[in-house]
Structures are given as structure tokens and as C-alpha cells.
Coordinates of C-alpha atoms and ligand atoms in Angstrom, one line a residue:
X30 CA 108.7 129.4 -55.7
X31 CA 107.1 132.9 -55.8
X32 CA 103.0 132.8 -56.6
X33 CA 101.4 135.1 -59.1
X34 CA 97.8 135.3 -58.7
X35 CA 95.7 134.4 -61.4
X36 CA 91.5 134.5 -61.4
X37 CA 90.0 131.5 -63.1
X38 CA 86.7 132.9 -61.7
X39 CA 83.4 133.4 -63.9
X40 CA 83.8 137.2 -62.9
X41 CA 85.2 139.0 -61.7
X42 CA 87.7 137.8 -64.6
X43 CA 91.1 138.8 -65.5
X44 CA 91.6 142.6 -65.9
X45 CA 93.1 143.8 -69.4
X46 CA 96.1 146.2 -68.9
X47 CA 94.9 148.7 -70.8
X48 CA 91.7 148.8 -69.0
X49 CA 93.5 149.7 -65.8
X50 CA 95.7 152.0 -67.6
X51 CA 91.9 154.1 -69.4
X52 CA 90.4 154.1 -65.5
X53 CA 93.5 155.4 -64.0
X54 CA 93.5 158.4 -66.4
X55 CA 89.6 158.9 -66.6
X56 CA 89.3 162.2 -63.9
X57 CA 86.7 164.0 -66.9
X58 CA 83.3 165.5 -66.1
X59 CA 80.2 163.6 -67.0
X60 CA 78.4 166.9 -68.1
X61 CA 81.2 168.1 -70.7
X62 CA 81.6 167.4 -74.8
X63 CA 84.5 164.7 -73.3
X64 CA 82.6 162.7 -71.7
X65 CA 79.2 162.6 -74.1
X66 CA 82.0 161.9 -77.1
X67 CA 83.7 158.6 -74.9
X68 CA 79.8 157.1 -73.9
X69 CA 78.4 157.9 -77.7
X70 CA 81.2 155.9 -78.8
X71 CA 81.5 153.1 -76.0
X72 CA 77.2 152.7 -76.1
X73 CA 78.2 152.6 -80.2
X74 CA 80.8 150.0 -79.3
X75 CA 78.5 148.0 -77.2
X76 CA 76.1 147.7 -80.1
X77 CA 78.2 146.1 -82.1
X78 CA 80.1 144.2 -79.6
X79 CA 76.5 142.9 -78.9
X80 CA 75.7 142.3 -82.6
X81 CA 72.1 144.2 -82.5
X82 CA 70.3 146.9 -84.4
X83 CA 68.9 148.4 -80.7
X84 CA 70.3 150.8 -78.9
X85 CA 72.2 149.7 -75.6
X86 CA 72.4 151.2 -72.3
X87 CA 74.8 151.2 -69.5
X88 CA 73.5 151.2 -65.7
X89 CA 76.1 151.7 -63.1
X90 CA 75.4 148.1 -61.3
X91 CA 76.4 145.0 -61.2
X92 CA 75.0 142.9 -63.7
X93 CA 71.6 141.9 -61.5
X94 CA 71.2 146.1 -61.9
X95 CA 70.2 145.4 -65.3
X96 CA 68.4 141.8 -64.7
X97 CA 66.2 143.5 -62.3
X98 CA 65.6 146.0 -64.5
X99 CA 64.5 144.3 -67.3
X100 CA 61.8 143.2 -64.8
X101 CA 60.4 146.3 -63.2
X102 CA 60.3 148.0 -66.3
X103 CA 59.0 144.9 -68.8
X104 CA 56.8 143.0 -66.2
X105 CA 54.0 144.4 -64.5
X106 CA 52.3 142.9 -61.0
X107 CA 50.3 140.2 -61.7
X108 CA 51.5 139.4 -65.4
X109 CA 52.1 135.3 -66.0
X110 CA 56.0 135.0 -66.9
X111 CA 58.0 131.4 -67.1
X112 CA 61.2 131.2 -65.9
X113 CA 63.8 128.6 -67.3
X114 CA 66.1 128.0 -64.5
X115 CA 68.9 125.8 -64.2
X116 CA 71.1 126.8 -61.1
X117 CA 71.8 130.3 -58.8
X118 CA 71.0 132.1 -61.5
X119 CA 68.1 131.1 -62.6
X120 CA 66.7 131.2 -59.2
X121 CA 67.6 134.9 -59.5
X122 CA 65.1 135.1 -62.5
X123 CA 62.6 133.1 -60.4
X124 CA 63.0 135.7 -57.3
X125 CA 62.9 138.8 -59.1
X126 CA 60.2 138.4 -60.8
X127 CA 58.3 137.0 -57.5
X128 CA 59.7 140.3 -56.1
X129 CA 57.6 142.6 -58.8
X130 CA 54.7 140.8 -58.4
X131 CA 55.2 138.9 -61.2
X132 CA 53.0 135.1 -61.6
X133 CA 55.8 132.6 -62.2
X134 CA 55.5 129.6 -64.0
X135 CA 59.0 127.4 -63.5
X136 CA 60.9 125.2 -66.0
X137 CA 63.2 123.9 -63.7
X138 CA 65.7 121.1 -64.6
X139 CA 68.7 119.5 -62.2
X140 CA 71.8 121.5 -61.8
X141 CA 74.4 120.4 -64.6
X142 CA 71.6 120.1 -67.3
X143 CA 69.7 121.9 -69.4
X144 CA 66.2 122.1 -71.0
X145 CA 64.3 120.0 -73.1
X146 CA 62.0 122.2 -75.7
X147 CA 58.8 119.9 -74.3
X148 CA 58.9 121.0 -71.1
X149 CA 59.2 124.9 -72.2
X150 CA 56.2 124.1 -75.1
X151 CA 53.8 122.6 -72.1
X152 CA 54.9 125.5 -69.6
X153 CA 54.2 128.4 -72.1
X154 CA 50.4 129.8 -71.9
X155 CA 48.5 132.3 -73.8
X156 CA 49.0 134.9 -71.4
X157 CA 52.8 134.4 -71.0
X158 CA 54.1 138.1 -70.8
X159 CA 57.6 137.1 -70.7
X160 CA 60.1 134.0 -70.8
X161 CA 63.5 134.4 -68.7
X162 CA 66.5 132.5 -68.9
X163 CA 69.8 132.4 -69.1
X164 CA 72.2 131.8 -71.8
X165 CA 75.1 130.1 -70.0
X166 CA 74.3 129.3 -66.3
X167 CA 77.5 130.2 -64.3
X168 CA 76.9 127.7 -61.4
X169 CA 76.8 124.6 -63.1
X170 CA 78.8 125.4 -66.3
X171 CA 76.0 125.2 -68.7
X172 CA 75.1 126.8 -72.0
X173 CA 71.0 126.7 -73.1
X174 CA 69.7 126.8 -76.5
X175 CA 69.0 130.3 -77.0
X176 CA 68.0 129.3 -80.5
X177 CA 66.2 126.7 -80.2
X178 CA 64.2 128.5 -77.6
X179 CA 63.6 131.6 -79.5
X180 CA 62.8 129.4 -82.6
X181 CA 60.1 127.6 -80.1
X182 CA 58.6 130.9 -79.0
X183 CA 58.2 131.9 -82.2
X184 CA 57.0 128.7 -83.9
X185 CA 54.3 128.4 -81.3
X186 CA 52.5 132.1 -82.4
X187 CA 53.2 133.4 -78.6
X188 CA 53.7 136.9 -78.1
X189 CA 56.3 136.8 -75.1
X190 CA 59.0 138.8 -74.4
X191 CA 62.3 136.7 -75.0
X192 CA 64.8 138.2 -71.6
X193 CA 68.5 136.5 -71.7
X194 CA 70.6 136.6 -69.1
X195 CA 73.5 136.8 -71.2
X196 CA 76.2 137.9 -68.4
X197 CA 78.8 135.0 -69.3
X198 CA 77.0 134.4 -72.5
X199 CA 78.3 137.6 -74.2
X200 CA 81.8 137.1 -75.5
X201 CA 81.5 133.6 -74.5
X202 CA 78.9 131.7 -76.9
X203 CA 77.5 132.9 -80.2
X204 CA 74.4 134.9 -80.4
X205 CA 72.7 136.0 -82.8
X206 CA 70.8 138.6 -81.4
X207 CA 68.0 140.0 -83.4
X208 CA 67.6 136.7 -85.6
X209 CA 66.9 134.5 -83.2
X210 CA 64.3 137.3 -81.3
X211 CA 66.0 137.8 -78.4
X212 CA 64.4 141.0 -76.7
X213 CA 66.5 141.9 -74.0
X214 CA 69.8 141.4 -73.9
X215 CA 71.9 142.1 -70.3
X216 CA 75.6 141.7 -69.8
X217 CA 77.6 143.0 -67.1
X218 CA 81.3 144.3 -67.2
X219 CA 83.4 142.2 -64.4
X220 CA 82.7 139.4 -67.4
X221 CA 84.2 139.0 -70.6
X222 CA 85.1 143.0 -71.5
X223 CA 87.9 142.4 -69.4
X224 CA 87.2 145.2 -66.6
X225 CA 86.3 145.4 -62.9
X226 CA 82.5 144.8 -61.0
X227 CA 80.1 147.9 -61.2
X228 CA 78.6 148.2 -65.2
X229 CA 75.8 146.6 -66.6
X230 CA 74.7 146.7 -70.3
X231 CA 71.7 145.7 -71.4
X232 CA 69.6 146.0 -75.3
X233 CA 65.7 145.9 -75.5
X234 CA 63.3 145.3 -78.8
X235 CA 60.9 147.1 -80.3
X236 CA 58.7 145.0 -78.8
X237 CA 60.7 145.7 -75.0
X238 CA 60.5 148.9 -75.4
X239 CA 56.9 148.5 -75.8
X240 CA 56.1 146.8 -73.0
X241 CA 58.2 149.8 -71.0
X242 CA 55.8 152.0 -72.3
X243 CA 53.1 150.0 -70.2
X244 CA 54.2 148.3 -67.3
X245 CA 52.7 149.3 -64.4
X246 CA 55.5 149.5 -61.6
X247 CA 57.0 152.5 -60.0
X248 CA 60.5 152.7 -61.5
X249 CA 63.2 155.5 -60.9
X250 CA 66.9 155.4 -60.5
X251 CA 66.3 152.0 -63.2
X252 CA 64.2 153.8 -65.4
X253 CA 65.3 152.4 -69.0
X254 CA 63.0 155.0 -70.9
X255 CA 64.6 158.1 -69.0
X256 CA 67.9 156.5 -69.3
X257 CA 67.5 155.8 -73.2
X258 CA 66.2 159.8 -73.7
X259 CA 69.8 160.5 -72.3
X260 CA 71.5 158.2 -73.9
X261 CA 70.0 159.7 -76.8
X262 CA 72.3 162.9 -75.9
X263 CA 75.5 161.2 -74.7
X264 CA 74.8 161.2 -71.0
X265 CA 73.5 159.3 -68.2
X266 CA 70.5 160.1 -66.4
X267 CA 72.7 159.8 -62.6
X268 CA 76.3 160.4 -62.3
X269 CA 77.9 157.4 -64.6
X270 CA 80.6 155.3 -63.6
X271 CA 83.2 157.4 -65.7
X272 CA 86.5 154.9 -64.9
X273 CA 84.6 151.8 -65.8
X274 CA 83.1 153.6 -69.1
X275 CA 86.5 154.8 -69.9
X276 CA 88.3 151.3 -69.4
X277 CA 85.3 149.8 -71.3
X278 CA 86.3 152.1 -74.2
X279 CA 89.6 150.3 -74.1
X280 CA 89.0 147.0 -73.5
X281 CA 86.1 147.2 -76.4
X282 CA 89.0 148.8 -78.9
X283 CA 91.3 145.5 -77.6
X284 CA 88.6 143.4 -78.6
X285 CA 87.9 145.0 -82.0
X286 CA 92.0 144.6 -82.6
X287 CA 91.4 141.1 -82.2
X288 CA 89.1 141.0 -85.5
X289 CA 91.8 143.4 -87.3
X290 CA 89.4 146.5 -86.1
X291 CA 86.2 145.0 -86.3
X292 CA 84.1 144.8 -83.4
X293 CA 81.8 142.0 -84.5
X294 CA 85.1 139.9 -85.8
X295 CA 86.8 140.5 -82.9
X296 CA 83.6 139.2 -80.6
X297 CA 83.9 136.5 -82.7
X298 CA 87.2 135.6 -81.7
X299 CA 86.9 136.3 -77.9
X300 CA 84.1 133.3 -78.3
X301 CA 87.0 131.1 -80.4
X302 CA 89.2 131.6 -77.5
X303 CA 86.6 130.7 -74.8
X304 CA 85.8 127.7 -76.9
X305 CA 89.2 126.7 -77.3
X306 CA 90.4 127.0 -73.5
X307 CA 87.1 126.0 -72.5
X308 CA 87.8 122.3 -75.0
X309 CA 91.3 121.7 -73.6
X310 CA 89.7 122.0 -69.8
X311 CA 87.5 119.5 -71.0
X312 CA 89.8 117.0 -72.7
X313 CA 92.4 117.6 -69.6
X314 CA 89.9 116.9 -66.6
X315 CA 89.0 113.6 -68.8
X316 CA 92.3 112.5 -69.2
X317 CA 92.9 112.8 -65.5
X318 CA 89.9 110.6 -64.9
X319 CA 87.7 113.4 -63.2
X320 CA 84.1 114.4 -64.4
X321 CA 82.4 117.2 -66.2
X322 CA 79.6 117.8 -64.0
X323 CA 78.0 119.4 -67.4
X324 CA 78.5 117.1 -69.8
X325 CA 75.6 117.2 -72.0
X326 CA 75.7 120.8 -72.5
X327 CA 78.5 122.5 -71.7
X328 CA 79.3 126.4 -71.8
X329 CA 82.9 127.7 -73.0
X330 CA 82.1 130.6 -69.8
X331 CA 83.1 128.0 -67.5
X332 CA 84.2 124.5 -67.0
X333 CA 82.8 122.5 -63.7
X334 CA 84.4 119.6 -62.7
X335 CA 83.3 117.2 -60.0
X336 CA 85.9 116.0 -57.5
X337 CA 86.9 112.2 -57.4
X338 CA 84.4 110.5 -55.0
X339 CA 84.7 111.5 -51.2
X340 CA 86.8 114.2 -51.7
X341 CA 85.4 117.9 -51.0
X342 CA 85.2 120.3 -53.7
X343 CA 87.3 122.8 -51.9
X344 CA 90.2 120.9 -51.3
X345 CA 90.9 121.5 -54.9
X346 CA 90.4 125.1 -54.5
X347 CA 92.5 125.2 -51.5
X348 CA 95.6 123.8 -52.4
X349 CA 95.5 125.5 -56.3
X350 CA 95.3 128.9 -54.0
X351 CA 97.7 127.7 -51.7
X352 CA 100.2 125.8 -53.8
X353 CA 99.9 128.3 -57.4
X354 CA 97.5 131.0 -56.8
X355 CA 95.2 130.5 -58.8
X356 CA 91.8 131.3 -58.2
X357 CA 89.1 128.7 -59.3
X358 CA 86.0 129.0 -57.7
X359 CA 84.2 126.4 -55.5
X360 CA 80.4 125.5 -56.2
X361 CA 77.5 127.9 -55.3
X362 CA 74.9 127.4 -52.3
X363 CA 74.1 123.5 -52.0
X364 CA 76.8 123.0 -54.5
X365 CA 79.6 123.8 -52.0
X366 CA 82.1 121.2 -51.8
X367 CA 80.5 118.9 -55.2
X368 CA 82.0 120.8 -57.6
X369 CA 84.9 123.5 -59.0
X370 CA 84.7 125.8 -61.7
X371 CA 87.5 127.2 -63.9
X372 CA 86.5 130.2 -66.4
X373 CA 87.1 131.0 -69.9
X374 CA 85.5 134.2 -69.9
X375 CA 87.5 137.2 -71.6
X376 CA 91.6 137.4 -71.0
X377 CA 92.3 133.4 -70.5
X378 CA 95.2 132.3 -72.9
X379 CA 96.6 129.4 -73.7
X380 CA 99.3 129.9 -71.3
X381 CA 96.6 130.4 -68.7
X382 CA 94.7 127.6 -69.4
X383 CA 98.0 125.0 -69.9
X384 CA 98.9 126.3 -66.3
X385 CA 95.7 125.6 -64.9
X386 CA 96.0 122.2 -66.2
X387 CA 99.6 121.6 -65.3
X388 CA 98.6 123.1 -61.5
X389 CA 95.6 120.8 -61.4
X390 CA 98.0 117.5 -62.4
X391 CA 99.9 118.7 -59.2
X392 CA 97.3 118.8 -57.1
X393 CA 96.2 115.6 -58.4
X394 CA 99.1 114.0 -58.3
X395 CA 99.8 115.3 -54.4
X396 CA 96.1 115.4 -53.1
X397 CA 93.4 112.9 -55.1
X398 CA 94.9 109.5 -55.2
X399 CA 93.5 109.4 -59.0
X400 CA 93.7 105.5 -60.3
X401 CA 96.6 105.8 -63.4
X402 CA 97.6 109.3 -62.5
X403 CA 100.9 109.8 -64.3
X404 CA 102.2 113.8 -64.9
X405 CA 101.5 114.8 -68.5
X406 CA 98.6 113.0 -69.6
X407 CA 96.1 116.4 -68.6
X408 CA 98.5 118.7 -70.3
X409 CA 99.0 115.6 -73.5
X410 CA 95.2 115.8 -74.3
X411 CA 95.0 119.8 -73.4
X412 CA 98.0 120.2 -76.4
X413 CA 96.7 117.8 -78.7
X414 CA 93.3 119.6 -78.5
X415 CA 94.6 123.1 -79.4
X416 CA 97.2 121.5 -81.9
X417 CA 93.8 120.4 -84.1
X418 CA 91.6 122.9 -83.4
X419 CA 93.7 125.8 -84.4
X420 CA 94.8 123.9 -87.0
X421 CA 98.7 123.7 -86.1
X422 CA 98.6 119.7 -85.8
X423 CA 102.1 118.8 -86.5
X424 CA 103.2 115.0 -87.1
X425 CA 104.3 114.9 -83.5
X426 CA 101.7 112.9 -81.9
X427 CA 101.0 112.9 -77.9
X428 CA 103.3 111.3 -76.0
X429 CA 105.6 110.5 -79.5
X430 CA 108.9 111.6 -78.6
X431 CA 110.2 114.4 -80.6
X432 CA 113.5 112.0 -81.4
X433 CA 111.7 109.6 -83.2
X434 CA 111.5 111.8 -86.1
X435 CA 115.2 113.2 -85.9
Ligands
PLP506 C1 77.9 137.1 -62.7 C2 76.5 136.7 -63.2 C3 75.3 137.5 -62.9 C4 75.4 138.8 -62.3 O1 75.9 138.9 -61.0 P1 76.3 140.3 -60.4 O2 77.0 139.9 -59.2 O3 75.1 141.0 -60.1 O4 77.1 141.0 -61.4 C5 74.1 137.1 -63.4 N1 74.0 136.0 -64.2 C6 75.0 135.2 -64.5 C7 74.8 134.1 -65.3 C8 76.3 135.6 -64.0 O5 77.4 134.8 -64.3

């Protein structure tokens, strides 16, 4: 049979049609009315794609652009900051803040988990400048308590600067920006807006932009204050990534269609979607009789699954490639070989995610030697699943025969 590829990666993701269609036909000027008319209303967009009263900005970077950033221009050398790290990710936190200087105190917990408000309570000091985290952590399939940690920050009278990683949080988990006092906000494009590598976004505070105002390090080509004062006037301080802005544009209006032209309804439903692909994963990899490596906490960004015992990671990402091309991506670092991952963020379907599952029961059912494999029982928990949770549970129970009813 012919192969269509198909990403099941946690970015780059899927790329929405009309995306490609904006960036193919974006050959404008940066300096011209066009072009401050398509960023005023795509950094509008963002805003409410976000869900916060600040303004946003766009960096031409990938999405670590805008997580470094939010360090050089929030942090100065010397300043006590904790990092909350749970995987790749969060090590980034840890090394870029190292990188500027910064004093890190670490709340490190095992890949797969996530955690506990204790730890973060005993770990935060008077003098904490600035608390980093993530919101889901890619590597190990894990969402954090945003809330709860905002609520904690708050509660305990300190004055630190709240910085979330959101990159596969944003259109993946629910977020409640300003309420739960989240002061930076970064999300980058090859994520859930459905476009290729190469944007960042990111929001800052009152408070953030405070703290930009003092920090001590040398900044220049990331220099959020310059690039806010040109915001301000529809442009970009360097030459902006005018394709990608464009094809933002459109995939921002495709999301805003999904909420019947609201942006924040729409958002809301990209999350639903992630939630719902993300569940059936879930309830398919159980029925097979494989693990959730995240169990306690897991994000709707991406599901990780470990492989049966004595059997390498990547043989399941092989033969998916090989036999279906489909994309799922192996473990990061040390992880290699322990686990796969299979992404909800942005343009997954349910007839992506039933394939995935039906492709994974063949690879089982060739390659894994699973005790009481039998074809259908993945895809018989996947249906079920999405039959209740959107609400469209019929009599027909799994594995009832439709002719029993006739
Ligand atoms: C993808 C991702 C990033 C950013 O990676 P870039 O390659 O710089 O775009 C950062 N954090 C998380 C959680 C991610 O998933």
C-alpha cells in the first residue's frame, strides 16, 4: 500500500493548509501600511489566542528565542531564581539561567512526574527573583499545576516573577493567564498554531515589564523593551519573519472559526480536541496492555508510552515509519529507547488519532508479542472514549455487534 506521512511529533506538528497557502502568497514589505495592518492584527490575535490583557510579542526564533529572552531581560547576574524541572526542558530552564549568571535553586523531580507544592514551598526564599517552569513538559508527557503553583506563590507573600514555558501548553491545556499570575507567557509557532519552526510569542506583566526596566544584562537583537516600542507601531525592531506572520494570521482565523469567530472559544476548543485525542491514546495504549510512562499527571500535548519490557523504544518508531509513516517520536537524551511519544498538539483529528491506534495494534500485533493481543481492542476502548466524551454514546456497546439490535 502507498504511505502518507503523517507527524505525531510534539512540534514540529501538522501544518494547516491554509497556513501554507498565507506563506506562499506573503512576498509584502515589512516597512509598508500592509504589513503593520497583518502584525497589528496577528499580535491582536495572539492576545486573545493567549487569553491576557498584556501585550504580546513575536521574536523570529524558535521557541527557546523567547525562553531565553525572558531570562536576559527579567534576570539579572547574580539574582536567586528556582527552577521547576521535570525533563529536557526543564533542564533548559536550569541552563539558561546558569548561562546569565543567574543563582539557581532546583526543584527537580523524576522524569514522568510532576511536583509536589512542598517541595516548591521549602525551595522558594525571600530573595527568589523568579520561578521557571514549564506547563506541559514535552519529554515525558507531563502537564504541571500552573495553578496551584501560581496560587502557592501568591499565598506565600513572595514577590517572584511567575515564567511558563508554555510552548505545548498553549492550545493544549487551559490557562488562565492573568488570574492565576502568570508573568511571562512563551509559546512558539511549530506547536499548536499549526505552522512551521521559526516564531516565538511570548506576554510579560506589569510586574515583567518591570523587572525589564532593571535587569542588568546587555541585551540587543532580544531586547523585549525595543521590540514592544515597535510593536507599539506595527513593526518589528529586525526584519520579521513575514511568511510565518502571514500563515499565523491564518491559522489564528482557523482557530477562531473553530469557536464560531471567537478567538478565545475557539482556543478553547483546540484544548477539547487535544484532550479528547490525547484520552483515546490513553485508553488505547491500556487496552493493549502497554504503560503510560506519565500516569499521574498527564498532558493532552503528548502521550508517552513505555515499550513492553526488553523491547527498545525505537522499534516502535521504526516500524510505524516504516510500515505507515507515521512519525512518533522516540524519547529525548537518556530517554532514548524507554519511551515513545505521540502528540496532540494543534491539527490531530479523530481520524489521525484512530489511525495511530489502529497502526500501533499492527505493530503490536507483528512486533511486541503483547500477552492477549487480539486486533480491535486499542481501537474498542479509543471509540468508546470519544463516543462518551463528545457525548454521541449510542446503545451500541464495544465489541456488541451491530446485529444484535437489528
Ligand atoms: C518545543 C519546545 C520548546 C522549544 O524548542 P525550540 O526547538 O526552541 O522551538 C521548549 N519547551 C517545550 C516544552 C517544547 O515542547
Amino acid at each position: 500500500m502507498i504511505r502518507k506521512t503523517r507527524l505525531f511529533t510534539p512540534g514540529p506538528t501538522p501544518l494547516l493548509p491554509a497556513a501554507q497557502f498565507a506563506m506562499a502568497a506573503a512576498d509584502i514589505h515589512h516597512r509598508t501600511p500592509e504589513f503593520r495592518a497583518l502584525y497589528e492584527r496577528v499580535l491582536a490575535q495572539l492576545k486573545a489566542f493567549i487569553g491576557t490583557k498584556n501585550d504580546v510579542l513575536l521574536l523570529a526564533s524558535s521557541g527557546t528565542g523567547a525562553m531565553e529572552a525572558s531570562v536576559s531581560n527579567l534576570t539579572s547576574p547574580g539574582d536567586r531564581v528556582l527552577v521547576l524541572s521535570a525533563g529536557k526542558f526543564g533542564e533548559r530552564w536550569d541552563a539558561l539561567a546558569k548561562a546569565f549568571g543567574c543563582q539557581v535553586d532546583l526543584v527537580s523531580v523524576p522524569y514522568g512526574e510532576t511536583f509536589s507544592p512542598d517541595a516548591i514551598r521549602k525551595a522558594l526564599r525571600p530573595e527568589t527573583r523568579a520561578v521557571f517552569v514549564q506547563a506541559t513538559e514535552s519529554s515525558t508527557g507531563v502537564r504541571h499545576d500552573i495553578q496551584a503553583i501560581g496560587a502557592l506563590l501568591k499565598n506565600s507573600g513572595n514577590n517572584a516573577l511567575l515564567i511558563v514555558d508554555a510552548i505545548t501548553g498553549l492550545g493544549t491545556t487551559h490557562l488562565d493567564v492573568d488570574g492565576w499570575g502568570i508573568d511571562v507567557i512563551i509559546g512558539g509557532s511549530q506547536k499548536a498554531v499549526m505552522i512551521p519552526p521559526g516564531l516565538a510569542y511570548l506576554g510579560l506583566s506589569d510586574r515583567a515589564w518591570k523587572a525589564a526596566e532593571t535587569s542588568k544584562n546587555p541585551r540587543y537583537y532580544f531586547d523585549l523593551r525595543k521590540e514592544r516600542r515597535n510593536a507599539q507601531k506595527g513593526e518589528s525592531s529586525y526584519t520579521p519573519a513575514v511568511a510565518l506572520i502571514a500563515a499565523l494570521g491564518a491559522a489564528l482565523d482557523f482557530i477562531a472559526e473553530q469557536g464560531g469567530g471567537d478567538l478565545a472559544a475557539g482556543r478553547n476548543a483546540l484544548i477539547e480536541n487535544a484532550e479528547t485525542c490525547a484520552a483515546m491514546t490513553r485508553a488505547a495504549v491500556n487496552a493493549l496492555g502497554l504503560s503510560l510512562f506519565a500516569s499521574t499527571a498527564p498532558s493532552a500535548a503528548a502521550t508517552a508510552v513505555l515499550p513492553p519490557a526488553g523491547v527498545d523504544s525505537g522499534v516502535i518508531v521504526k516500524e510505524l515509519k516504516r510500515r505507515f509513516a507515521a512519525i512518533v517520536t522516540n524519547g529525548q537524551g537518556e530517554m532514548k529507547g524507554r519511551i515513545f511519544r505521540i502528540a496532540h498538539i494543534g491539527l490531530f483529528d479523530y481520524m489521525d488519532t484512530i489511525a495511530i491506534i489502529a497502526a500501533l495494534e499492527q505493530v503490536s500485533a507483528a512486533s511486541l508479542n503483547l500477552p492477549g493481543f487480539a486486533f480491535g481492542k486499542a481501537l474498542a476502548a479509543a471509540q468508546q472514549l470519544y463516543a462518551e466524551r463528545t457525548g454521541q454514546a449510542a446503545s451500541v456497546k464495544a465489541g456488541e455487534p451491530e446485529m444484535a439490535h437489528a
